[in-house]
Short mmCIF file of C-alpha atoms in Angstrom, two decimals:
data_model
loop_
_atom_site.label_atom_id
_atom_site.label_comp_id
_atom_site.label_asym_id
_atom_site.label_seq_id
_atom_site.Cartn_x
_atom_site.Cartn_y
_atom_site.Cartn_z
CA UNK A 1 91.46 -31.53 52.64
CA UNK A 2 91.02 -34.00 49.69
CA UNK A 3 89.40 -32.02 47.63
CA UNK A 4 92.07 -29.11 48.71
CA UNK A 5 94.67 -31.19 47.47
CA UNK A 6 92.77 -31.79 44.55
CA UNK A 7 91.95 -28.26 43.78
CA UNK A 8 95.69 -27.29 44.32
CA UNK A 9 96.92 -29.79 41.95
CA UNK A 10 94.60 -28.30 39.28
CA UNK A 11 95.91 -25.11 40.04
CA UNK A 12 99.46 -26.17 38.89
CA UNK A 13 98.55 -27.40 35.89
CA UNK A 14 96.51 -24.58 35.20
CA UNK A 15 99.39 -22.13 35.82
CA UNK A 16 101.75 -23.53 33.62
CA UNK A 17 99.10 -23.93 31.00
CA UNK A 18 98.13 -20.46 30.84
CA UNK A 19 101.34 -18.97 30.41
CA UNK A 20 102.25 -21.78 27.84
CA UNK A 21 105.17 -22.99 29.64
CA UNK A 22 107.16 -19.46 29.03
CA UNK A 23 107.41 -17.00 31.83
CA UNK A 24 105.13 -19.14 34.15
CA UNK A 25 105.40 -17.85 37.52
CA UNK A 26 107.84 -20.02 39.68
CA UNK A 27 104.87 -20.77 41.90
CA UNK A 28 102.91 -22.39 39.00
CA UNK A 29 105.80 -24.25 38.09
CA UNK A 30 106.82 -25.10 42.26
CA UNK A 31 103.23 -26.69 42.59
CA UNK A 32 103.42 -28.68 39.39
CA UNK A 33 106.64 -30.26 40.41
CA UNK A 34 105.47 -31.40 44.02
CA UNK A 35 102.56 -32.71 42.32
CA UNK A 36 104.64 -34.94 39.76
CA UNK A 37 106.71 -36.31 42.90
CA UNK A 38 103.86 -36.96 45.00
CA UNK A 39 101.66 -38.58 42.47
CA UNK A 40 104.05 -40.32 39.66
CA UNK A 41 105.42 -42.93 41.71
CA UNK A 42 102.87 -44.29 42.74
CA UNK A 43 101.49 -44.57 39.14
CA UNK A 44 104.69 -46.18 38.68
CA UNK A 45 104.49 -48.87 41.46
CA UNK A 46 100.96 -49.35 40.31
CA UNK A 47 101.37 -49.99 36.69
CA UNK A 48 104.20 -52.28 37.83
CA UNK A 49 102.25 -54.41 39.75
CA UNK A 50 99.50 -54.53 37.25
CA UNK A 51 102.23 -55.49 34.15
CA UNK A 52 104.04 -58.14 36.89
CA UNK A 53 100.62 -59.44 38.16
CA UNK A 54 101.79 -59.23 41.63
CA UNK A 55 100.20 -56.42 43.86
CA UNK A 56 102.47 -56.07 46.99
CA UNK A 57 101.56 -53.13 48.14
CA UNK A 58 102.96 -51.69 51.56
CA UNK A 59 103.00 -48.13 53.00
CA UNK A 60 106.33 -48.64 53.20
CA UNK A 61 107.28 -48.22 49.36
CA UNK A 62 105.47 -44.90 48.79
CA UNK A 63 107.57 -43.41 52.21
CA UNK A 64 109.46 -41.27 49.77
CA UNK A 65 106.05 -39.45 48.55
CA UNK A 66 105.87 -37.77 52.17
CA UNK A 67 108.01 -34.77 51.77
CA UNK A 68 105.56 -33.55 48.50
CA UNK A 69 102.68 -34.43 49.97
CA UNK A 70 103.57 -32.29 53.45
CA UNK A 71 104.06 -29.18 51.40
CA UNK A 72 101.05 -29.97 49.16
CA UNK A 73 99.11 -30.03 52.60
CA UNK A 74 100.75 -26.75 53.85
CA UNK A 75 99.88 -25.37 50.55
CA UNK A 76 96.30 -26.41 50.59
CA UNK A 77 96.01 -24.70 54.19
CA UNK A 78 97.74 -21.46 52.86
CA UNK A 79 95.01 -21.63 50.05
CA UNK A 80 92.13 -21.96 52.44
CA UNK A 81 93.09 -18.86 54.05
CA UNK A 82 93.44 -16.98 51.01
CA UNK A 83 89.97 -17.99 50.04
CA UNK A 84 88.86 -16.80 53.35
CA UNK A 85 90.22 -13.52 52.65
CA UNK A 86 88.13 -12.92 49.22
CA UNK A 87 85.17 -13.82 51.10
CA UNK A 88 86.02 -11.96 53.77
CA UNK A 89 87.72 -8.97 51.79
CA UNK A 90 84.30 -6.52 53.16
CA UNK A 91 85.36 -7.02 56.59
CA UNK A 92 88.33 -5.07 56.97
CA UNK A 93 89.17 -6.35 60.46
CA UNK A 94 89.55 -9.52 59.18
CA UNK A 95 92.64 -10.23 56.84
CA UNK A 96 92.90 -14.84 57.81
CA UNK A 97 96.05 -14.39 54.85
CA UNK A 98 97.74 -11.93 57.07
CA UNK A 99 96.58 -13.81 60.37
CA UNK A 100 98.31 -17.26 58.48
CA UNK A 101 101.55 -16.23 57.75
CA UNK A 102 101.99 -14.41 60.96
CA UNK A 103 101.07 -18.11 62.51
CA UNK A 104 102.09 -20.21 59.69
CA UNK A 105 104.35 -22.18 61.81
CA UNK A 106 102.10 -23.33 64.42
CA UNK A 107 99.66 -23.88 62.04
CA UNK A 108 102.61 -26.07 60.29
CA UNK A 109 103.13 -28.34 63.85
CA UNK A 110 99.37 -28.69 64.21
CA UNK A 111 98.55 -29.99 60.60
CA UNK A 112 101.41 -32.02 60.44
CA UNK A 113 100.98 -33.56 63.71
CA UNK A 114 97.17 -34.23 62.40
CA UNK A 115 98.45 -36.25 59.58
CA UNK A 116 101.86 -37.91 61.08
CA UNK A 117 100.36 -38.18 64.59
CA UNK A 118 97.77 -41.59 63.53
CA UNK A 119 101.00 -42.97 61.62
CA UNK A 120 103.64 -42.33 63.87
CA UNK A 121 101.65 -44.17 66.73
CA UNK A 122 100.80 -46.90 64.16
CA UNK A 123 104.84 -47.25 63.40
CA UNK A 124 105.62 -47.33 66.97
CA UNK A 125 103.34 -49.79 67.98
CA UNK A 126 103.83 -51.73 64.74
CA UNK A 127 105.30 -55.18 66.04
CA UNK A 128 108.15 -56.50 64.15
CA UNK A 129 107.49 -60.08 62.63
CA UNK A 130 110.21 -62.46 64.35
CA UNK A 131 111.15 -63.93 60.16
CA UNK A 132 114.79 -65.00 61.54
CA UNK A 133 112.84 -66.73 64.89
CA UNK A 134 110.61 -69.00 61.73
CA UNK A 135 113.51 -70.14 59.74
CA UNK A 136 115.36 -70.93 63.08
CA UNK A 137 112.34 -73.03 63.88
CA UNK A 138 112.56 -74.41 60.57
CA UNK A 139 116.45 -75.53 61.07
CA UNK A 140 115.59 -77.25 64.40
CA UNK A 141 112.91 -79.19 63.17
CA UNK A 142 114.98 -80.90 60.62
CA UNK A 143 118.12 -80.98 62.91
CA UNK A 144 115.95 -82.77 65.56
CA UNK A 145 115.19 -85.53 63.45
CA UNK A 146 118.58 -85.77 60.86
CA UNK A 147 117.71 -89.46 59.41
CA UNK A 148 114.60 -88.52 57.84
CA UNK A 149 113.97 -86.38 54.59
CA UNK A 150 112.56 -82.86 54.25
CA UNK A 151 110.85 -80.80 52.17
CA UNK A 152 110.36 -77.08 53.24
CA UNK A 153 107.47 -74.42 51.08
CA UNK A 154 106.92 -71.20 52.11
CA UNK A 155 103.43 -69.64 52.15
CA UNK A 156 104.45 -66.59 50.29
CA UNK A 157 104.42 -64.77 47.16
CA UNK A 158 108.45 -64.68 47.32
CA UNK A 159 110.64 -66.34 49.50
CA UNK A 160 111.91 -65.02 52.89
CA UNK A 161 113.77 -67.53 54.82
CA UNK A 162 116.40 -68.27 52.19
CA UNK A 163 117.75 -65.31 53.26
CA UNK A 164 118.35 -66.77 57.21
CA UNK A 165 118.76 -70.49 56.30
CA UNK A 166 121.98 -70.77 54.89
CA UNK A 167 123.45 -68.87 57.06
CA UNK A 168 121.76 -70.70 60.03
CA UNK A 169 121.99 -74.35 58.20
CA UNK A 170 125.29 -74.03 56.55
CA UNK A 171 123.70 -74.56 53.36
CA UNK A 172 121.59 -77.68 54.45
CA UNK A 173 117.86 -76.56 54.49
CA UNK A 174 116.64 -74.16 51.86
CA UNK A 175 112.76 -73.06 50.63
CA UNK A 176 112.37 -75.71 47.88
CA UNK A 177 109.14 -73.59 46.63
CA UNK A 178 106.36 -71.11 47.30
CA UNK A 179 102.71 -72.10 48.20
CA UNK A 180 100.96 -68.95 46.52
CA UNK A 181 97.96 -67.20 47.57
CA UNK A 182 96.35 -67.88 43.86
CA UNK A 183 96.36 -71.74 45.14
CA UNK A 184 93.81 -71.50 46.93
CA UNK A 185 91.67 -71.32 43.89
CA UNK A 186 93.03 -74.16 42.13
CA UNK A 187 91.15 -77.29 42.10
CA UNK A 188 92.65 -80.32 43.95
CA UNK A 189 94.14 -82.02 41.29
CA UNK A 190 96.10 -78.65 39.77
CA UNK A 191 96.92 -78.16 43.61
CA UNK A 192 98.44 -81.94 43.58
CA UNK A 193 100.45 -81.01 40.74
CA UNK A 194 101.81 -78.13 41.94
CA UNK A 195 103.35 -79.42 45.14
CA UNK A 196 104.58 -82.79 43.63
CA UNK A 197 108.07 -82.01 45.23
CA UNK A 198 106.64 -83.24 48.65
CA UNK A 199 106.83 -87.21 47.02
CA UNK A 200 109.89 -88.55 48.06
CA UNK A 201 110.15 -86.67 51.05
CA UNK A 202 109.21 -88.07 54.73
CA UNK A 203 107.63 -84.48 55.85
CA UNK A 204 106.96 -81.45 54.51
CA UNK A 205 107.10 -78.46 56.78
CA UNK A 206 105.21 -75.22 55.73
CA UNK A 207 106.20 -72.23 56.94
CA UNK A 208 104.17 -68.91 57.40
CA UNK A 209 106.15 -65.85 57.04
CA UNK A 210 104.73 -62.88 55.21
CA UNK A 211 100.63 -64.75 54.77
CA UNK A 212 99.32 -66.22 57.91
CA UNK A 213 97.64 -69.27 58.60
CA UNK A 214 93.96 -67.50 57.87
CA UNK A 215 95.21 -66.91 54.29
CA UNK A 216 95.41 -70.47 53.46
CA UNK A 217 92.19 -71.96 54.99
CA UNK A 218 91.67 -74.40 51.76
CA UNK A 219 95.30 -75.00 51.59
CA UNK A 220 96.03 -75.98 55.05
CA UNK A 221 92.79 -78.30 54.77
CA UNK A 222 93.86 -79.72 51.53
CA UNK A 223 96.87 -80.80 52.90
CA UNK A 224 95.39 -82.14 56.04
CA UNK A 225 93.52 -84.37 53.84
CA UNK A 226 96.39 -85.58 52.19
CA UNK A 227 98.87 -86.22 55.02
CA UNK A 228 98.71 -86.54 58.83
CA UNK A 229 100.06 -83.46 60.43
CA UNK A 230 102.98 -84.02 62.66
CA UNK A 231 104.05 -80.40 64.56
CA UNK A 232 102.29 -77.43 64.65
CA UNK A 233 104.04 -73.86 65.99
CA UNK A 234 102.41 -71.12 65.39
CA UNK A 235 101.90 -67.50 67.15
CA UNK A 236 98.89 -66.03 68.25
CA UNK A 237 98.80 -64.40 65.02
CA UNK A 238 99.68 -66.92 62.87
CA UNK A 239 102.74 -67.57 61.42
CA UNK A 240 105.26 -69.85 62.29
CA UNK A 241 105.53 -73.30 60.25
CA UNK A 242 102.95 -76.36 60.56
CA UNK A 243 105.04 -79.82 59.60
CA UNK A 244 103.21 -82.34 57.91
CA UNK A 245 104.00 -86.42 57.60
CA UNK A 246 103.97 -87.42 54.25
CA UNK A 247 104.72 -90.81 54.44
CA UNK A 248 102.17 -93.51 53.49
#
């Protein structure tokens, strides 16, 4: 079906070539501009994230690219069939164009139930990360203990829970910074100098929103070695936040 898809985007192009953009047939011109809308935005959103140096990608932000690439698919099956019939064009019995078009909408429900079927059941099953139930964790901890200072990162490229806390704290707790994935590579004094908020601060509480605790094995070590480590709540799956006691 790839190579279909391929093969059918070629075929646009072609179309519109050939006729040197004057008095292409609206077909030509049809396939070229499901091909621009399935493809461009996701050169887009990759040449983004290359310039920004932050790949975030998610299924989720290329949603929009179903629609083309449904009738791209449906296109690629009506061209199969029309292949069939050259080939088959000695056997006058046989005529799989006619036969497809007759059927074309079954033949619609089963391919797209082939392709949205595995994603659909994916969706459904997809099990929504409790972000509000982490900073509300976060707001207890330092309610539970109010004579004693502080410091909340989030292991994350961006921050999440700013969004919750204030309305949850009132203002009073807020993500002071962002323990980064690329921190796991620094060495341990560029690490030091990158968390230096924590000084001054009785405990530092982590939390894992977005990354999990697996994507910060040297981090989570690192700090271990540096302070004693006070609470830990985390799911099975780990996130939740790990609080740390920073004092001497």
């Amino acid at each position: 079906m790839a190579a279909v898809l391929i093969l059918l985007t070629i075929q646009g192009v072609w179309a519109v070539y050939r006729y040197d953009g004057r008095g292409a047939e609206d077909r030509g011109y049809f396939t070229l501009y499901v091909v621009i809308w399935a493809f461009v935005p996701c050169v887009m959103a990759f040449l983004l994230f290359l310039v920004a140096h932050a790949e975030r990608y998610s299924a989720r932000y290329f949603i929009f690219c179903a629609p083309p690439l449904a009738v791209m698919t449906l296109l690629a099956v009506e061209n199969i069939f029309l292949s069939a019939k050259k080939l088959l064009s000695k056997i006058k019995a046989l005529d799989p164009a006619r036969h497809y078009v007759r059927y074309s909408l079954i033949y619609a429900i089963v391919v797209a139930l082939a392709i949205a079927a595995p994603g659909g059941r994916q969706a459904a099953s997809l099990i929504n990360e409790d972000y509000r139930g982490i900073a509300q964790l976060v707001v207890n901890t330092v309610r539970g203990n109010p004579s004693e200072s502080y410091v909340l990162y989030e292991a994350n490229h961006t921050g999440t829970l700013n969004y919750y806390l204030p309305k949850m704290s009132k203002g009073g707790v807020r993500v002071e910074d962002k323990i980064r994935p690329s921190y796991e590579k620094l060495s341990a004094q560029k690490f030091r100098e990158k968390i230096d908020e924590i000084d001054g601060h009785d405990f530092l509480i982590v939390a894992f929103t977005h990354k999990r605790l697996k994507s910060y094995p040297r981090t989570v070590r690192r700090l271990d070695e540096l302070y004693t480590r006070h609470i830990t709540q985390l799911d099975r799956r780990g996130r939740g936040i790990i609080v740390w006691d920073t004092r001497k």
